[in-house]
Short mmCIF file of C-alpha atoms in Angstrom, two decimals:
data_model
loop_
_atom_site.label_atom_id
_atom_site.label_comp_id
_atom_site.label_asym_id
_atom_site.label_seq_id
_atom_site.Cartn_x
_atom_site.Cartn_y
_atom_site.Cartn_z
CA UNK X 1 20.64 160.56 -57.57
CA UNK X 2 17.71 162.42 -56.18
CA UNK X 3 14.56 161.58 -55.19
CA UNK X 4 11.37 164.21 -55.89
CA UNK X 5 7.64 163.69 -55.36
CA UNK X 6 5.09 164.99 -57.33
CA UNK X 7 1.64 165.02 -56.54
CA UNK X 8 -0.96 165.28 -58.99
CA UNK X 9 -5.04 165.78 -59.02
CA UNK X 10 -6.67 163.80 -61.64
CA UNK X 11 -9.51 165.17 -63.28
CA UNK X 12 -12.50 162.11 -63.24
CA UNK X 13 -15.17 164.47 -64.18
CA UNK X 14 -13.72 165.53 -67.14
CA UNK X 15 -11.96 162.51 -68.61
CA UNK X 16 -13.12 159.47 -67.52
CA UNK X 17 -11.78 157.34 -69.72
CA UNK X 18 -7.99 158.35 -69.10
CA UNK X 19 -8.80 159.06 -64.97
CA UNK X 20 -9.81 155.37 -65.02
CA UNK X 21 -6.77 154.16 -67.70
CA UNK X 22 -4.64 155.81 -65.87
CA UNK X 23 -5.20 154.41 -62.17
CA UNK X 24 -5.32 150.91 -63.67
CA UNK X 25 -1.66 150.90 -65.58
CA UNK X 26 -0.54 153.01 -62.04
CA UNK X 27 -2.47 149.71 -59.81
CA UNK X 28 -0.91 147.07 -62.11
CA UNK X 29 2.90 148.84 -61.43
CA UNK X 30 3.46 149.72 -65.21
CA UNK X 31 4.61 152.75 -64.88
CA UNK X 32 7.10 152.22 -62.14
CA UNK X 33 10.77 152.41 -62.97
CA UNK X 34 9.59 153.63 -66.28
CA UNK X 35 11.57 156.99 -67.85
CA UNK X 36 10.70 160.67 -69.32
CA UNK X 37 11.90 159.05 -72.80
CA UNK X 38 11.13 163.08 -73.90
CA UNK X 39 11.92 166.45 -72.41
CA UNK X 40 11.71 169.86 -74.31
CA UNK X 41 12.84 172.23 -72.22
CA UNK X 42 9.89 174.97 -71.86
CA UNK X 43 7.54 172.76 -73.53
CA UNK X 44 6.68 169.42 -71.70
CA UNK X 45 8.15 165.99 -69.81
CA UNK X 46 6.89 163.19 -71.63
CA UNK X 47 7.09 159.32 -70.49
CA UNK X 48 4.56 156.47 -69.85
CA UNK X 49 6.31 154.32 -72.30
CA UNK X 50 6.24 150.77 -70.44
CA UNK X 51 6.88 148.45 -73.03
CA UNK X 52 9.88 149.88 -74.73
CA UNK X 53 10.71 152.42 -72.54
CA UNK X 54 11.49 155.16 -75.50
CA UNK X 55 8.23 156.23 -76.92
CA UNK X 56 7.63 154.09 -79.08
CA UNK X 57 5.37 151.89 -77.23
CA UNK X 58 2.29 151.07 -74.45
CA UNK X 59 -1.16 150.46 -74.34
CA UNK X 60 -4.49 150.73 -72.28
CA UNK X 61 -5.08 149.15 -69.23
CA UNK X 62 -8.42 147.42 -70.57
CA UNK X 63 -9.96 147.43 -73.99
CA UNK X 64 -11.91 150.91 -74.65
CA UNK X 65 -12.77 149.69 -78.03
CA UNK X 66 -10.25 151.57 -80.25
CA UNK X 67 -7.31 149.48 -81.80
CA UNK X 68 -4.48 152.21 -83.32
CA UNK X 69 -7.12 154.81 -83.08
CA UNK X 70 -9.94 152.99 -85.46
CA UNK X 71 -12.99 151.47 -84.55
CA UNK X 72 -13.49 149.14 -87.20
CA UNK X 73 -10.72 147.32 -89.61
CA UNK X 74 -10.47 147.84 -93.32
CA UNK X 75 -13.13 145.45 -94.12
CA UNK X 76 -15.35 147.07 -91.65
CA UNK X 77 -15.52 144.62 -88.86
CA UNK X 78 -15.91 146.03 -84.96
CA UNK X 79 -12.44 145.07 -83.71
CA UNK X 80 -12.50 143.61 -80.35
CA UNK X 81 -10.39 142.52 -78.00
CA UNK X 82 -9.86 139.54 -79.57
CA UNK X 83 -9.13 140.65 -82.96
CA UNK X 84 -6.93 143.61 -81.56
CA UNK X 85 -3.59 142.43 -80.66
CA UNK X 86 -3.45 144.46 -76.72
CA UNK X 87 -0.36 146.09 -78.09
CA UNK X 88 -2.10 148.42 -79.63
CA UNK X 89 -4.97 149.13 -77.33
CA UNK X 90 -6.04 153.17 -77.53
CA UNK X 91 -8.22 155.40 -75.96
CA UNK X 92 -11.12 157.60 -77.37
CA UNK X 93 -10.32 161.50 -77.35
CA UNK X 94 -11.74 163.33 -74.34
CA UNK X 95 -10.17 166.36 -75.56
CA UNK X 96 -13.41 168.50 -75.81
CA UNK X 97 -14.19 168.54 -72.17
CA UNK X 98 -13.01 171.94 -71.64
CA UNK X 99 -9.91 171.36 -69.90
CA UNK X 100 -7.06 173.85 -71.06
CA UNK X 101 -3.25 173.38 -71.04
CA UNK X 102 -1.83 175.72 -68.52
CA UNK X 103 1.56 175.28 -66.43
CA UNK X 104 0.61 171.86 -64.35
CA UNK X 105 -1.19 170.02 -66.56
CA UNK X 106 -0.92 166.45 -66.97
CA UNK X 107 -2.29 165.15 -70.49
CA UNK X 108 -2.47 162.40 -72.94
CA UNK X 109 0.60 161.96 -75.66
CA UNK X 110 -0.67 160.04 -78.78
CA UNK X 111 0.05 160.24 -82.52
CA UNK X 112 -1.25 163.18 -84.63
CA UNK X 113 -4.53 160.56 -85.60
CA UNK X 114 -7.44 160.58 -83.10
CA UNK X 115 -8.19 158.27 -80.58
CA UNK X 116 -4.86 156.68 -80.24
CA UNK X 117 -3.53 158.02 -76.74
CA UNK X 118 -2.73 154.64 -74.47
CA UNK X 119 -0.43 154.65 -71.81
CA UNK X 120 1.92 157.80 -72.34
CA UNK X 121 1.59 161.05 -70.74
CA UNK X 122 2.96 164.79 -70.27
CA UNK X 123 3.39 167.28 -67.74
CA UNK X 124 3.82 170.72 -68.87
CA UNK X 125 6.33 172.57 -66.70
CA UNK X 126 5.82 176.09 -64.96
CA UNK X 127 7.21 177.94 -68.08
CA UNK X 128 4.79 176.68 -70.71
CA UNK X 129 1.88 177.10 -71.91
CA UNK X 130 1.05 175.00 -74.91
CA UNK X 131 -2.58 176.36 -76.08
CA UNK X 132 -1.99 174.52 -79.74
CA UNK X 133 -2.35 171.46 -77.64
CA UNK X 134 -6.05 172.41 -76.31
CA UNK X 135 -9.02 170.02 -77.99
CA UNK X 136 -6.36 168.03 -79.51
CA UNK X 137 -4.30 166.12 -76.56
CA UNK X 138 -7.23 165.10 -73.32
CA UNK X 139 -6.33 166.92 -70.15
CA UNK X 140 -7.29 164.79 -67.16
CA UNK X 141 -4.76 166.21 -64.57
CA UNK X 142 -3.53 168.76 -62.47
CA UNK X 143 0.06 169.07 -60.33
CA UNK X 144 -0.94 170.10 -56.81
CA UNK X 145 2.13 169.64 -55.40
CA UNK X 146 5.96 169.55 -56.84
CA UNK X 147 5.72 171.89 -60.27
CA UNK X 148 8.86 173.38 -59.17
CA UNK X 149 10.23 169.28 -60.04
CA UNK X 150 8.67 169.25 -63.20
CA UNK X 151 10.03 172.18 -64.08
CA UNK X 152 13.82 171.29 -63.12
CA UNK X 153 13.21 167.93 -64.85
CA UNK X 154 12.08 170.03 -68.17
CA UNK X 155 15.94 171.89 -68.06
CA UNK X 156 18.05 168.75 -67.98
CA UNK X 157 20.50 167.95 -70.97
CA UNK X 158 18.93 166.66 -73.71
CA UNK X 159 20.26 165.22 -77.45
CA UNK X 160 18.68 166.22 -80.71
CA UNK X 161 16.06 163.97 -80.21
CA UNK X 162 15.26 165.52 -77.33
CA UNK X 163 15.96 162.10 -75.37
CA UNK X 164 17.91 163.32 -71.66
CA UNK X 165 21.51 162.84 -71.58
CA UNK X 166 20.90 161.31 -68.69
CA UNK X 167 18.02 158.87 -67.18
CA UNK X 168 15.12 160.49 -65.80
CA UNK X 169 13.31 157.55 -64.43
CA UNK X 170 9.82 157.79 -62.54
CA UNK X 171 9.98 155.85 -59.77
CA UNK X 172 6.71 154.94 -58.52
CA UNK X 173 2.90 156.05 -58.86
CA UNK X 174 0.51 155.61 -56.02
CA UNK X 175 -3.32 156.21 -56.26
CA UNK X 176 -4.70 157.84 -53.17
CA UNK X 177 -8.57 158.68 -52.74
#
C-alpha cells in the first residue's frame, strides 16, 4: 500500500460550473475512499464514481438545471429539482472555453450526449495527449504537482474492461485557496 499526493490547479475562470461542482462533492467528502473504476494505460485515470463506485454512477453537487443531459422532459416541461430525481443531476458543457487536453489535465467524464458530466473525472497521464477529447469533455484542471503519480497509476494491471486488477482508491480531496 502506498500513499501519493497529487496536487491539482483548478481552472475557475474557465469552467465555472465544474470548478464550483467540483469543490462542493470534494467539501461534502464524496469523493473520499472512492476508486479509479477506469485506467487505459497512455490514455487517462478515470474515477469520481461515488455512488456505485464503478462508473456507472454520481451526480452534481447542486442542481445546475440539466437532468441526464436535457433541459426539459418529453412533454416539454423545465425539469427542476423537484421533478429530477438528484440521481441524475448533470452539468452544462463548458467545453468551448478554450482549454486543451495536454499531459496534466483534469476533465469532465460524461456520456457521448451533451451536458451530462456530474461527478466523474479524468486525469490524463504524462504520455497522452488526447486532442479528440478537446470541445467535447470541459477541462477545468491542471496537475501542478505529482504527474509522475498519475502516470504510474495509468500503467497498473488492468482487465478487458479496463477496470485495475487491483484497487486504486483515492483517498482524500482537500480544497485549499
Amino acid at each position: 500500500r502506498t500513499t501519493v499526493f497529487i496536487e491539482i490547479e483548478l481552472y475557475e475562470d474557465e469552467a465555472p460550473l465544474h470548478v464550483e461542482n467540483f469543490i462542493l462533492l470534494a467539501e461534502e467528502s464524496r469523493y473520499d475512499f472512492t476508486t479509479f473504476h477506469r485506467i487505459i494505460d497512455g490514455f487517462m485515470i478515470q474515477g469520481g464514481d461515488f455512488v456505485n463506485r464503478d462508473g456507472s454512477g454520481g451526480y452534481t453537487g447542486k442542481w445546475y438545471g440539466y437532468c441526464d443531459g436535457k433541459q426539459f422532459d418529453s412533454s416539454n416541461n423545465r425539469y427542476s429539482p423537484e421533478s429530477c430525481d438528484q440521481s441524475r443531476w448533470t452539468l452544462p458543457d463548458e467545453a468551448d472555453n478554450g482549454l486543451l487536453h495536454a499531459p496534466g489535465v483534469l476533465a469532465m467524464a460524461k456520456t457521448s450526449s451533451p451536458n451530462t458530466g456530474s461527478s466523474q473525472f479524468y486525469i490524463v497521464p504524462e504520455d497522452s495527449t488526447p486532442n479528440h477529447l478537446d470541445g467535447v469533455h470541459t477541462v477545468f484542471g491542471m496537475v501542478v504537482s505529482g504527474l509522475d503519480h498519475v502516470t504510474a497509476i495509468s500503467e497498473v494491471a488492468t482487465d478487458s474492461s479496463d477496470r485495475p486488477q487491483d484497487e486504486v482508491r483515492l483517498m482524500h480531496v482537500t480544497v485549499n485557496d
